[in-house]
Structures are given as structure tokens and as C-alpha cells.
Amino acid sequence: MSVKTLPLSHEKMTQIANTYPTPFHLYDEKGIRENARAFRNAFAWVPGFKNYYAVKACPNPAILSILKEEGFGADCSSYPELLLAQKVGITGEDVMFTSNDTPDSEFIAARQMNAVINLDDITHIDSLYRNAGMPELISFRYNPGPERTGNAIIGNPVEAKYGVRSDQLIECYVKAKELGARRFALHTMVASNELDGSYIVETARMLFNLALKLHKETGIVLEFVNLGGGIGIPYGLDQEAMDIQKVSDGIRALYESMIAGTSLDPLKIVFECGRMVTGPHGYLISKVLHVTSKYKEYVGLDANMANLMRPALYGAYHHITVLNKEDNEKDHVYDVTGSLCENNDKFAIDRSLPEIEKGDILVIHDTGAHGHAMGFNYNSKLRSAEYLLHEDESVEMIRRAETVDDLFATLNF
Ligand SMILES: *Cc1c(COP(=O)(O)O)cnc(C)c1O
């Protein structure tokens, strides 16, 4: 069971919703900081532990700056994400460049920034070397293929476009070393929105085994293993957050039995988690434009799927709180929709909620990762603003809403 809370009282949330034009995303700085600290503390036993926050989850400089202060790095997958990290002062090896199908220009940029380059493919070794030279530190992304089943969301590793095959992995390191690499790392990501902690522990076991095998066969000593992102959050009330301390304890036990005392010790462990860091601390705040009855009962919001794609894209559950009606009986069943000309533009289908009236304020939970970031302009919808709720309860706009001029900026009239 998970409990969905708001960062402030209903009264104060209402005040904010009536002060700034809806819809908008509101991020809770206190929640994000506490969460980031808990993650770091759980892995305090790992010398040099770092989470490289996946920038794609919430690409906003204010959020990245907070995470930088909490000791996080940035995981980037494109040139603009690399630039964003630089602009907030996350630089050098605090930046992980985990890309795929990578243009040469991005290898050059990542190399100029001295980011850690995590190669997705054996053929990328040549691309990188020819265009930017071989860096001192190089990482490879591993795809275990049939040796491991992925989780439901990321799918079967055999079908995944990512990573280096098992039989190519050793060759990758040998080749990179021949071309001048001196420091080495290993990455994998076989889960997305996973809530079963044992899956993460087993991924660590897989990487430790590979690290030992690589050392045995080539003498190469890995500097770190990167468990990627993919730790889930309990979107549904019936789901339970992953116990990160338990995951850490499980990985520690494996470390003690497999790595401690070997020539790989100390082996750093890092992550690239995005969702679990900011996801639960974002809220999409929206007002009800229409309540109506067709063949079903509908609540129409001023937000739409351009503000939050996940329900339409994945059929994902996002909890909804109706402000100031928390104690009312949830005796109405609604489809909660946006205004896009797409029938899947629904935030909830057949959701039991209290009776809703025009003007009510709905808070859609868990939008702090892969929320605003997935926004788009289909139907010429304008993306909303983002606000940050500071620890002193003041509210700061950290991205303004788009205007028609923004939308037309790339057009010739
Ligand atoms: C998306 C992604 C992440 C972050 O995933 P979360 O589910 O947000 O933790 C990390 N690494 C890579 C390579 C990714 O593609």
C-alpha cells in the first residue's frame, strides 16, 4: 500500500492553484532533497557512490541544481542534455553520456566536456576514436540477451536495441584498451519502473560476475559498475515503494562475498535513476472546465495529454486528489479528460471520485519524472509552466508556459 500525500494543506494548495494560471506542474523541493539524501545514505558504504540523475526525467535547471547540491551527477543522452548539465555546473566525470544510435557530433561534444562516455555498441568504438579520440575512461553498456529476462516495461533484452552482446563484451574492452583507454566501467539497464528490489540486487550480481570474468580474461580492472536507472515508484495505491536500504544491503552482501579482497576491490557502484528521485514529488495542478454526461460521465480539465502523456501512452495510473473534497464520498465514476482531439486523452478512466463541479481543482500525482518532459505540441497545444515549491513554502516559476509565439517561432509565414 502506498499513501498519496500533498506537500501542503488543501487550503494552501488551493491558494497556489488560484494564484498561478493552471495547468502547471509543481515540484516539491523538500521532498526531492529528502529523497535524494535517503538514496545516498542507503549507499554510504560504497566509496564514491553516485547517482547520475537521468536528465530526461525532468530536464529543468532548477531541479538539476538541487540534485547537484545533493551530490548527484547527470546522465545525459543527447547534446542538449549535455549542455543543460554544463549550464548548471555539472561537469567532467559528474556527467554520464549514455546514448544510443549516437551521432558523431555528440561523441565530439561529450569528449570535449570530458563526460564519462558509455558506449552502446561495439561499432561505436571506431566512431568515437575517429571523431574524438579514445578517452582515458571508457564505459560499455551490456545487454545480457537470453541470459536474463527483462522486466515487463523495458521488455525482453533480446528484443532491445541497446547495449553490447555477451560475446562482444570482452572484445570491446580489449579494443578500447588498444586504442588508449586506461580506465574502465561497465553499465547495464534491464529494468524500467521496477518495484521488486531483488531484481536490482540480481543485476548487481550479474555485473559483479562480469567484472570478475573480464579481469580474469584480460587483466582489466573495472573502476565502477553502473546499474542504470529503472527503479520504479508506486503510482498505484496498491503498490509499495522499493525498499532502497534493503536493496543496498543485498548488494553489499554480494560485494562482500564476490568483490571484497579481490583485485577489483574497491569497485565503485553508481546508478542513473531519474523516476525514483523526482517522480513522487511532482504534481500536475489543473482546473475543471466541464462536467458532463454522454454515454459515460466526464470531467474535462484545462490540462491535456500534452502535459502528461503517461496515462495515454502506457495506460498508467496516476492518482487524483480533488482539493477540499478529500473527505467526501467517492461515489461518482468519471473519465477525466483533456481537450486534445484524441480519445485516449484521458488522465483516468472509470475513476471513483467525489462529485466534481466546474472550477474544482484536481491534483494529479507523481508527475515529477517523465511528466512535463514528455510534453508535445500536437493539436497545437501549448506546454504548461513548471513551478518549484521551496522549503519555506514560497513558489518560484522555473519554466514559463509556452505562448503561441513559441509555437510559431519555427515557422515561415
Ligand atoms: C531512461 C534512462 C534512465 C532513467 O530511467 P528511470 O526510469 O527514470 O530511472 C537511466 N539510464 C538510461 C540509459 C535511460 O535510458
CSV table of C-alpha atoms and ligand atoms in Angstrom, one decimal:
chain,number,residue,atom,x,y,z
A,1,MET,CA,0.0,0.0,0.0
A,2,SER,CA,1.2,3.5,-0.8
A,3,VAL,CA,-0.3,6.7,0.5
A,4,LYS,CA,-0.7,9.7,-1.7
A,5,THR,CA,0.0,13.0,0.1
A,6,LEU,CA,0.3,16.6,-0.9
A,7,PRO,CA,3.2,18.8,0.1
A,8,LEU,CA,0.9,21.4,1.7
A,9,SER,CA,-2.6,21.5,3.2
A,10,HIS,CA,-5.6,21.6,0.8
A,11,GLU,CA,-6.1,25.2,1.7
A,12,LYS,CA,-2.6,26.2,0.7
A,13,MET,CA,-2.6,24.1,-2.4
A,14,THR,CA,-5.9,25.9,-3.4
A,15,GLN,CA,-4.2,29.2,-2.8
A,16,ILE,CA,-1.4,28.3,-5.2
A,17,ALA,CA,-3.8,27.0,-7.8
A,18,ASN,CA,-5.7,30.3,-7.6
A,19,THR,CA,-2.5,32.4,-7.8
A,20,TYR,CA,-0.9,30.9,-10.9
A,21,PRO,CA,-2.6,30.1,-14.2
A,22,THR,CA,-3.5,26.4,-14.4
A,23,PRO,CA,-2.5,23.9,-15.6
A,24,PHE,CA,1.1,23.7,-14.2
A,25,HIS,CA,3.4,21.2,-12.6
A,26,LEU,CA,4.5,21.9,-9.1
A,27,TYR,CA,7.7,20.3,-7.7
A,28,ASP,CA,8.3,19.8,-4.0
A,29,GLU,CA,11.9,20.8,-3.2
A,30,LYS,CA,11.8,19.4,0.3
A,31,GLY,CA,10.6,16.0,-0.9
A,32,ILE,CA,13.2,15.8,-3.6
A,33,ARG,CA,16.0,16.7,-1.3
A,34,GLU,CA,15.0,14.2,1.4
A,35,ASN,CA,14.6,11.5,-1.2
A,36,ALA,CA,18.0,12.2,-2.7
A,37,ARG,CA,19.6,12.1,0.7
A,38,ALA,CA,17.9,8.8,1.6
A,39,PHE,CA,19.2,7.3,-1.6
A,40,ARG,CA,22.8,8.5,-0.9
A,41,ASN,CA,22.7,7.5,2.7
A,42,ALA,CA,21.5,4.0,1.9
A,43,PHE,CA,24.6,3.5,-0.2
A,44,ALA,CA,27.0,5.4,2.1
A,45,TRP,CA,29.1,2.2,2.4
A,46,VAL,CA,30.1,2.5,-1.3
A,47,PRO,CA,33.2,4.6,-1.7
A,48,GLY,CA,32.4,7.2,-4.4
A,49,PHE,CA,28.7,6.2,-4.7
A,50,LYS,CA,26.9,8.5,-7.1
A,51,ASN,CA,23.5,8.7,-8.8
A,52,TYR,CA,23.7,10.3,-12.2
A,53,TYR,CA,20.2,11.7,-12.4
A,54,ALA,CA,18.7,10.9,-15.7
A,55,VAL,CA,18.1,14.4,-17.1
A,56,LYS,CA,15.4,13.2,-19.5
A,57,ALA,CA,13.1,12.6,-16.5
A,58,CYS,CA,12.8,16.3,-15.6
A,59,PRO,CA,15.1,18.5,-17.7
A,60,ASN,CA,14.9,21.7,-15.8
A,61,PRO,CA,18.0,23.5,-14.5
A,62,ALA,CA,16.3,24.3,-11.1
A,63,ILE,CA,15.8,20.6,-10.5
A,64,LEU,CA,19.3,19.7,-11.7
A,65,SER,CA,20.8,22.3,-9.5
A,66,ILE,CA,19.1,20.9,-6.4
A,67,LEU,CA,20.3,17.5,-7.3
A,68,LYS,CA,23.8,18.8,-7.9
A,69,GLU,CA,23.8,20.3,-4.3
A,70,GLU,CA,22.7,16.8,-3.1
A,71,GLY,CA,25.8,15.3,-4.7
A,72,PHE,CA,24.2,13.8,-7.8
A,73,GLY,CA,25.7,13.8,-11.3
A,74,ALA,CA,23.8,14.0,-14.6
A,75,ASP,CA,23.0,11.1,-17.0
A,76,CYS,CA,22.6,12.6,-20.5
A,77,SER,CA,21.6,11.0,-23.8
A,78,SER,CA,21.7,13.9,-26.2
A,79,TYR,CA,23.7,17.1,-27.0
A,80,PRO,CA,21.0,19.4,-25.5
A,81,GLU,CA,21.0,17.3,-22.3
A,82,LEU,CA,24.8,17.6,-22.1
A,83,LEU,CA,24.6,21.3,-22.5
A,84,LEU,CA,21.9,21.5,-19.8
A,85,ALA,CA,24.2,19.7,-17.4
A,86,GLN,CA,27.1,22.1,-18.2
A,87,LYS,CA,24.9,25.1,-17.7
A,88,VAL,CA,24.1,24.2,-14.1
A,89,GLY,CA,27.7,23.4,-13.4
A,90,ILE,CA,27.6,19.6,-13.6
A,91,THR,CA,30.8,18.9,-15.5
A,92,GLY,CA,33.5,16.4,-16.3
A,93,GLU,CA,33.1,12.9,-14.9
A,94,ASP,CA,30.0,14.0,-13.0
A,95,VAL,CA,28.3,13.7,-16.4
A,96,MET,CA,27.5,10.3,-17.8
A,97,PHE,CA,26.8,10.2,-21.5
A,98,THR,CA,24.6,7.1,-22.1
A,99,SER,CA,23.3,7.4,-25.6
A,100,ASN,CA,22.4,5.1,-28.4
A,101,ASP,CA,22.4,5.4,-32.2
A,102,THR,CA,24.7,8.3,-31.4
A,103,PRO,CA,25.6,11.0,-34.0
A,104,ASP,CA,29.4,11.6,-34.3
A,105,SER,CA,28.9,15.2,-33.3
A,106,GLU,CA,27.6,14.1,-29.9
A,107,PHE,CA,30.6,11.9,-29.3
A,108,ILE,CA,32.8,15.0,-30.0
A,109,ALA,CA,30.7,17.2,-27.7
A,110,ALA,CA,30.8,14.6,-24.8
A,111,ARG,CA,34.5,14.2,-25.2
A,112,GLN,CA,35.1,18.0,-25.2
A,113,MET,CA,33.1,18.1,-22.0
A,114,ASN,CA,35.2,15.2,-20.5
A,115,ALA,CA,31.9,13.4,-19.7
A,116,VAL,CA,32.1,9.7,-19.0
A,117,ILE,CA,31.2,8.1,-22.3
A,118,ASN,CA,29.2,4.9,-22.0
A,119,LEU,CA,29.3,3.2,-25.4
A,120,ASP,CA,26.1,1.4,-26.5
A,121,ASP,CA,27.6,-0.6,-29.4
A,122,ILE,CA,30.8,-2.3,-30.5
A,123,THR,CA,30.9,-0.2,-33.7
A,124,HIS,CA,30.8,3.0,-31.7
A,125,ILE,CA,34.4,2.4,-30.5
A,126,ASP,CA,35.6,3.3,-34.0
A,127,SER,CA,33.1,6.2,-34.4
A,128,LEU,CA,34.4,7.7,-31.1
A,129,TYR,CA,38.0,7.0,-31.8
A,130,ARG,CA,37.9,8.5,-35.4
A,131,ASN,CA,36.0,11.6,-34.4
A,132,ALA,CA,37.1,12.4,-30.9
A,133,GLY,CA,39.9,10.1,-29.9
A,134,MET,CA,39.7,7.4,-27.2
A,135,PRO,CA,39.2,8.9,-23.7
A,136,GLU,CA,41.2,7.7,-20.7
A,137,LEU,CA,38.0,6.4,-19.1
A,138,ILE,CA,35.5,4.3,-21.2
A,139,SER,CA,32.3,2.5,-20.2
A,140,PHE,CA,30.3,-0.1,-22.1
A,141,ARG,CA,26.6,-0.8,-21.9
A,142,TYR,CA,25.9,-4.5,-21.6
A,143,ASN,CA,22.9,-6.3,-23.0
A,144,PRO,CA,22.6,-9.8,-21.4
A,145,GLY,CA,20.2,-11.0,-24.2
A,146,PRO,CA,18.8,-14.5,-23.5
A,147,GLU,CA,20.9,-14.8,-20.2
A,148,ARG,CA,18.5,-12.5,-18.4
A,149,THR,CA,14.8,-11.7,-18.6
A,150,GLY,CA,13.9,-8.0,-18.7
A,151,ASN,CA,11.0,-6.7,-16.7
A,152,ALA,CA,7.6,-6.1,-18.3
A,153,ILE,CA,8.2,-2.5,-19.1
A,154,ILE,CA,11.6,-2.5,-20.7
A,155,GLY,CA,10.9,-5.8,-22.4
A,156,ASN,CA,12.9,-8.8,-23.4
A,157,PRO,CA,16.7,-7.9,-23.7
A,158,VAL,CA,16.9,-10.0,-26.9
A,159,GLU,CA,14.4,-7.5,-28.5
A,160,ALA,CA,16.2,-4.4,-27.0
A,161,LYS,CA,18.1,-2.1,-29.3
A,162,TYR,CA,20.5,-1.3,-26.5
A,163,GLY,CA,23.9,-2.5,-25.5
A,164,VAL,CA,26.7,-4.8,-26.4
A,165,ARG,CA,26.1,-8.6,-26.8
A,166,SER,CA,27.6,-11.0,-24.3
A,167,ASP,CA,30.0,-12.4,-26.9
A,168,GLN,CA,31.2,-8.9,-27.9
A,169,LEU,CA,31.9,-7.5,-24.4
A,170,ILE,CA,35.4,-8.7,-23.8
A,171,GLU,CA,36.4,-7.7,-27.3
A,172,CYS,CA,35.1,-4.2,-26.6
A,173,TYR,CA,37.4,-3.6,-23.6
A,174,VAL,CA,40.4,-5.1,-25.3
A,175,LYS,CA,39.9,-2.9,-28.4
A,176,ALA,CA,39.3,0.2,-26.3
A,177,LYS,CA,42.5,-0.5,-24.4
A,178,GLU,CA,44.5,-1.0,-27.6
A,179,LEU,CA,43.2,2.5,-28.7
A,180,GLY,CA,44.4,4.1,-25.5
A,181,ALA,CA,41.7,3.7,-22.8
A,182,ARG,CA,43.2,3.2,-19.3
A,183,ARG,CA,40.2,3.3,-17.0
A,184,PHE,CA,37.1,1.2,-17.5
A,185,ALA,CA,33.5,0.9,-16.4
A,186,LEU,CA,30.5,-1.4,-17.1
A,187,HIS,CA,26.8,-0.4,-17.4
A,188,THR,CA,23.6,-2.2,-17.9
A,189,MET,CA,19.9,-1.3,-17.7
A,190,VAL,CA,17.4,-4.1,-17.8
A,191,ALA,CA,14.6,-2.7,-15.9
A,192,SER,CA,12.1,0.2,-16.1
A,193,ASN,CA,9.7,1.3,-13.4
A,194,GLU,CA,10.7,-1.9,-11.4
A,195,LEU,CA,9.4,-2.2,-7.9
A,196,ASP,CA,10.9,-5.6,-7.0
A,197,GLY,CA,14.2,-4.8,-5.2
A,198,SER,CA,15.6,-8.3,-5.7
A,199,TYR,CA,15.7,-7.5,-9.4
A,200,ILE,CA,18.2,-4.7,-8.8
A,201,VAL,CA,20.3,-6.9,-6.5
A,202,GLU,CA,20.4,-9.6,-9.2
A,203,THR,CA,21.5,-7.0,-11.7
A,204,ALA,CA,24.4,-6.2,-9.4
A,205,ARG,CA,25.3,-9.9,-9.1
A,206,MET,CA,25.4,-10.1,-12.9
A,207,LEU,CA,27.7,-7.0,-13.2
A,208,PHE,CA,30.0,-8.3,-10.4
A,209,ASN,CA,30.3,-11.6,-12.2
A,210,LEU,CA,31.1,-9.9,-15.5
A,211,ALA,CA,33.7,-7.7,-13.7
A,212,LEU,CA,35.4,-10.8,-12.4
A,213,LYS,CA,35.3,-12.5,-15.7
A,214,LEU,CA,36.7,-9.5,-17.5
A,215,HIS,CA,39.5,-9.3,-15.0
A,216,LYS,CA,40.3,-13.0,-15.3
A,217,GLU,CA,40.4,-13.0,-19.1
A,218,THR,CA,42.1,-9.7,-19.8
A,219,GLY,CA,43.6,-8.3,-16.5
A,220,ILE,CA,41.4,-5.2,-16.9
A,221,VAL,CA,40.2,-3.8,-13.5
A,222,LEU,CA,36.9,-2.0,-13.7
A,223,GLU,CA,36.7,1.3,-11.8
A,224,PHE,CA,32.9,1.2,-11.4
A,225,VAL,CA,29.7,-0.7,-12.3
A,226,ASN,CA,26.7,1.3,-13.3
A,227,LEU,CA,23.3,-0.3,-12.5
A,228,GLY,CA,21.5,2.2,-14.7
A,229,GLY,CA,18.0,3.6,-13.9
A,230,GLY,CA,14.7,1.9,-13.8
A,231,ILE,CA,13.9,1.8,-10.1
A,232,GLY,CA,10.1,2.3,-10.0
A,233,ILE,CA,7.7,4.3,-7.9
A,234,PRO,CA,4.3,3.2,-6.6
A,235,TYR,CA,1.9,5.0,-8.9
A,236,GLY,CA,-0.9,2.8,-7.7
A,237,LEU,CA,-2.3,2.8,-4.2
A,238,ASP,CA,-1.9,-1.0,-4.1
A,239,GLN,CA,1.8,-0.8,-4.9
A,240,GLU,CA,4.7,-0.4,-2.5
A,241,ALA,CA,7.8,1.7,-2.9
A,242,MET,CA,11.1,-0.3,-3.3
A,243,ASP,CA,13.0,-0.6,0.0
A,244,ILE,CA,16.2,1.0,-1.1
A,245,GLN,CA,18.0,0.2,2.2
A,246,LYS,CA,17.2,-3.5,1.6
A,247,VAL,CA,18.5,-3.3,-2.0
A,248,SER,CA,21.7,-1.7,-0.7
A,249,ASP,CA,22.1,-4.4,2.0
A,250,GLY,CA,21.6,-7.1,-0.6
A,251,ILE,CA,24.2,-5.6,-2.9
A,252,ARG,CA,26.5,-5.1,0.0
A,253,ALA,CA,26.3,-8.8,0.9
A,254,LEU,CA,27.2,-9.7,-2.7
A,255,TYR,CA,30.0,-7.2,-2.7
A,256,GLU,CA,31.4,-8.7,0.5
A,257,SER,CA,31.3,-12.3,-0.9
A,258,MET,CA,32.3,-11.6,-4.5
A,259,ILE,CA,34.4,-8.4,-4.7
A,260,ALA,CA,35.9,-7.6,-1.3
A,261,GLY,CA,39.5,-8.7,-1.0
A,262,THR,CA,39.9,-9.3,-4.8
A,263,SER,CA,42.0,-7.1,-7.0
A,264,LEU,CA,38.7,-5.4,-8.0
A,265,ASP,CA,38.2,-4.0,-4.5
A,266,PRO,CA,37.4,-1.1,-4.2
A,267,LEU,CA,34.8,-1.2,-7.0
A,268,LYS,CA,32.5,1.8,-7.2
A,269,ILE,CA,28.8,1.4,-7.7
A,270,VAL,CA,26.7,4.0,-9.4
A,271,PHE,CA,23.1,4.4,-10.7
A,272,GLU,CA,21.3,6.6,-13.3
A,273,CYS,CA,18.0,6.8,-11.7
A,274,GLY,CA,15.5,9.5,-12.7
A,275,ARG,CA,12.0,8.4,-11.9
A,276,MET,CA,12.5,7.3,-8.3
A,277,VAL,CA,14.3,10.6,-7.4
A,278,THR,CA,11.8,13.2,-8.6
A,279,GLY,CA,8.7,11.3,-9.8
A,280,PRO,CA,6.7,11.2,-6.5
A,281,HIS,CA,7.5,14.9,-5.8
A,282,GLY,CA,5.8,16.4,-8.9
A,283,TYR,CA,2.1,17.3,-9.1
A,284,LEU,CA,0.1,18.4,-12.2
A,285,ILE,CA,-2.4,21.0,-11.0
A,286,SER,CA,-5.5,21.6,-13.1
A,287,LYS,CA,-9.0,23.1,-13.0
A,288,VAL,CA,-12.2,21.5,-14.1
A,289,LEU,CA,-13.7,23.3,-17.2
A,290,HIS,CA,-16.7,21.0,-17.7
A,291,VAL,CA,-18.6,18.2,-16.0
A,292,THR,CA,-20.9,16.4,-18.4
A,293,SER,CA,-22.8,13.3,-19.2
A,294,LYS,CA,-22.5,11.4,-22.5
A,295,TYR,CA,-22.7,7.6,-22.6
A,296,LYS,CA,-20.3,8.0,-19.6
A,297,GLU,CA,-19.7,10.7,-17.1
A,298,TYR,CA,-16.9,13.1,-18.0
A,299,VAL,CA,-14.8,15.6,-16.2
A,300,GLY,CA,-12.9,17.9,-18.6
A,301,LEU,CA,-9.7,19.6,-17.4
A,302,ASP,CA,-7.7,22.5,-18.6
A,303,ALA,CA,-4.8,20.1,-18.8
A,304,ASN,CA,-4.4,17.5,-21.5
A,305,MET,CA,-2.1,14.7,-22.5
A,306,ALA,CA,0.5,17.3,-23.8
A,307,ASN,CA,1.1,18.0,-20.1
A,308,LEU,CA,1.2,14.4,-19.0
A,309,MET,CA,1.5,11.5,-21.6
A,310,ARG,CA,1.8,8.5,-19.3
A,311,PRO,CA,-1.9,7.6,-18.9
A,312,ALA,CA,-2.5,7.9,-22.7
A,313,LEU,CA,0.8,6.2,-23.7
A,314,TYR,CA,1.0,3.4,-21.2
A,315,GLY,CA,-2.4,3.3,-19.7
A,316,ALA,CA,-0.6,4.3,-16.5
A,317,TYR,CA,-2.5,5.0,-13.3
A,318,HIS,CA,-1.9,8.5,-11.8
A,319,HIS,CA,-3.7,9.2,-8.5
A,320,ILE,CA,-6.0,12.2,-8.5
A,321,THR,CA,-6.9,14.3,-5.5
A,322,VAL,CA,-9.8,16.7,-5.7
A,323,LEU,CA,-8.8,19.6,-3.5
A,324,ASN,CA,-11.1,20.3,-0.5
A,325,LYS,CA,-13.2,17.2,-1.2
A,326,GLU,CA,-10.9,14.7,0.4
A,327,ASP,CA,-13.5,13.7,3.0
A,328,ASN,CA,-16.4,13.4,0.5
A,329,GLU,CA,-17.7,10.0,-0.5
A,330,LYS,CA,-16.1,8.8,-3.8
A,331,ASP,CA,-19.5,7.8,-5.1
A,332,HIS,CA,-19.1,9.1,-8.7
A,333,VAL,CA,-17.4,7.3,-11.6
A,334,TYR,CA,-15.7,9.6,-14.1
A,335,ASP,CA,-13.5,9.6,-17.1
A,336,VAL,CA,-11.2,12.6,-16.5
A,337,THR,CA,-10.2,14.0,-19.9
A,338,GLY,CA,-8.2,16.8,-21.6
A,339,SER,CA,-9.1,18.7,-24.7
A,340,LEU,CA,-7.0,17.0,-27.3
A,341,CYS,CA,-8.8,15.6,-30.4
A,342,GLU,CA,-7.7,12.1,-29.4
A,343,ASN,CA,-9.9,9.8,-27.4
A,344,ASN,CA,-7.0,8.5,-25.4
A,345,ASP,CA,-6.5,12.0,-24.0
A,346,LYS,CA,-7.7,10.8,-20.6
A,347,PHE,CA,-6.0,11.1,-17.2
A,348,ALA,CA,-8.3,8.5,-15.7
A,349,ILE,CA,-10.9,6.0,-16.9
A,350,ASP,CA,-13.8,4.9,-14.7
A,351,ARG,CA,-12.2,6.5,-11.7
A,352,SER,CA,-14.2,6.7,-8.5
A,353,LEU,CA,-14.1,10.3,-7.2
A,354,PRO,CA,-16.2,12.6,-5.1
A,355,GLU,CA,-18.8,14.5,-7.0
A,356,ILE,CA,-17.0,17.1,-9.1
A,357,GLU,CA,-18.1,20.6,-10.1
A,358,LYS,CA,-16.9,23.1,-12.7
A,359,GLY,CA,-14.0,25.0,-11.1
A,360,ASP,CA,-12.8,22.3,-8.8
A,361,ILE,CA,-9.1,21.9,-8.6
A,362,LEU,CA,-7.6,18.4,-9.4
A,363,VAL,CA,-4.1,17.4,-8.4
A,364,ILE,CA,-2.6,14.6,-10.5
A,365,HIS,CA,0.1,12.9,-8.5
A,366,ASP,CA,3.6,11.5,-9.4
A,367,THR,CA,4.3,13.8,-12.3
A,368,GLY,CA,7.9,14.7,-11.2
A,369,ALA,CA,9.5,12.4,-13.8
A,370,HIS,CA,8.6,11.7,-17.4
A,371,GLY,CA,5.8,14.2,-16.9
A,372,HIS,CA,6.3,17.7,-18.4
A,373,ALA,CA,9.4,16.3,-20.1
A,374,MET,CA,7.3,14.1,-22.4
A,375,GLY,CA,5.1,17.0,-23.5
A,376,PHE,CA,4.5,17.8,-27.1
A,377,ASN,CA,2.6,20.2,-29.3
A,378,TYR,CA,0.2,18.0,-31.2
A,379,ASN,CA,-3.1,19.7,-31.8
A,380,SER,CA,-1.0,22.9,-31.3
A,381,LYS,CA,-1.4,22.5,-27.6
A,382,LEU,CA,1.0,24.7,-25.6
A,383,ARG,CA,3.1,23.2,-22.9
A,384,SER,CA,2.5,24.4,-19.3
A,385,ALA,CA,4.7,26.1,-16.8
A,386,GLU,CA,6.7,24.4,-14.1
A,387,TYR,CA,6.9,25.8,-10.5
A,388,LEU,CA,9.1,24.9,-7.6
A,389,LEU,CA,7.7,24.8,-4.1
A,390,HIS,CA,10.7,25.8,-1.9
A,391,GLU,CA,11.2,24.5,1.6
A,392,ASP,CA,9.9,27.9,3.1
A,393,GLU,CA,6.7,27.3,1.1
A,394,SER,CA,7.4,30.1,-1.4
A,395,VAL,CA,6.7,29.2,-5.0
A,396,GLU,CA,9.1,30.0,-7.9
A,397,MET,CA,8.3,29.7,-11.6
A,398,ILE,CA,11.2,27.6,-13.1
A,399,ARG,CA,9.7,27.4,-16.6
A,400,ARG,CA,7.1,29.7,-18.1
A,401,ALA,CA,4.3,28.3,-20.1
A,402,GLU,CA,4.7,28.3,-23.9
A,403,THR,CA,3.0,31.0,-25.9
A,404,VAL,CA,1.6,31.0,-29.4
A,405,ASP,CA,4.8,32.9,-30.4
A,406,ASP,CA,6.9,30.0,-29.2
A,407,LEU,CA,4.8,27.6,-31.2
A,408,PHE,CA,5.1,29.7,-34.4
A,409,ALA,CA,8.8,30.5,-33.8
A,410,THR,CA,10.0,27.8,-36.2
A,411,LEU,CA,7.5,28.6,-39.0
A,412,ASN,CA,7.7,30.9,-42.0
A,413,PHE,CA,4.6,33.0,-42.7
B,1,LIG,C1,15.7,6.4,-19.0
B,1,LIG,C2,17.0,6.0,-18.6
B,1,LIG,C3,17.4,6.2,-17.3
B,1,LIG,C4,16.5,6.6,-16.2
B,1,LIG,O1,15.4,5.8,-16.1
B,1,LIG,P1,14.4,6.0,-14.8
B,1,LIG,O2,13.3,5.0,-15.1
B,1,LIG,O3,13.9,7.4,-14.9
B,1,LIG,O4,15.2,5.7,-13.6
B,1,LIG,C5,18.7,5.9,-17.0
B,1,LIG,N1,19.6,5.4,-17.9
B,1,LIG,C6,19.2,5.3,-19.2
B,1,LIG,C7,20.3,4.8,-20.2
B,1,LIG,C8,17.9,5.6,-19.6
B,1,LIG,O5,17.6,5.5,-20.9
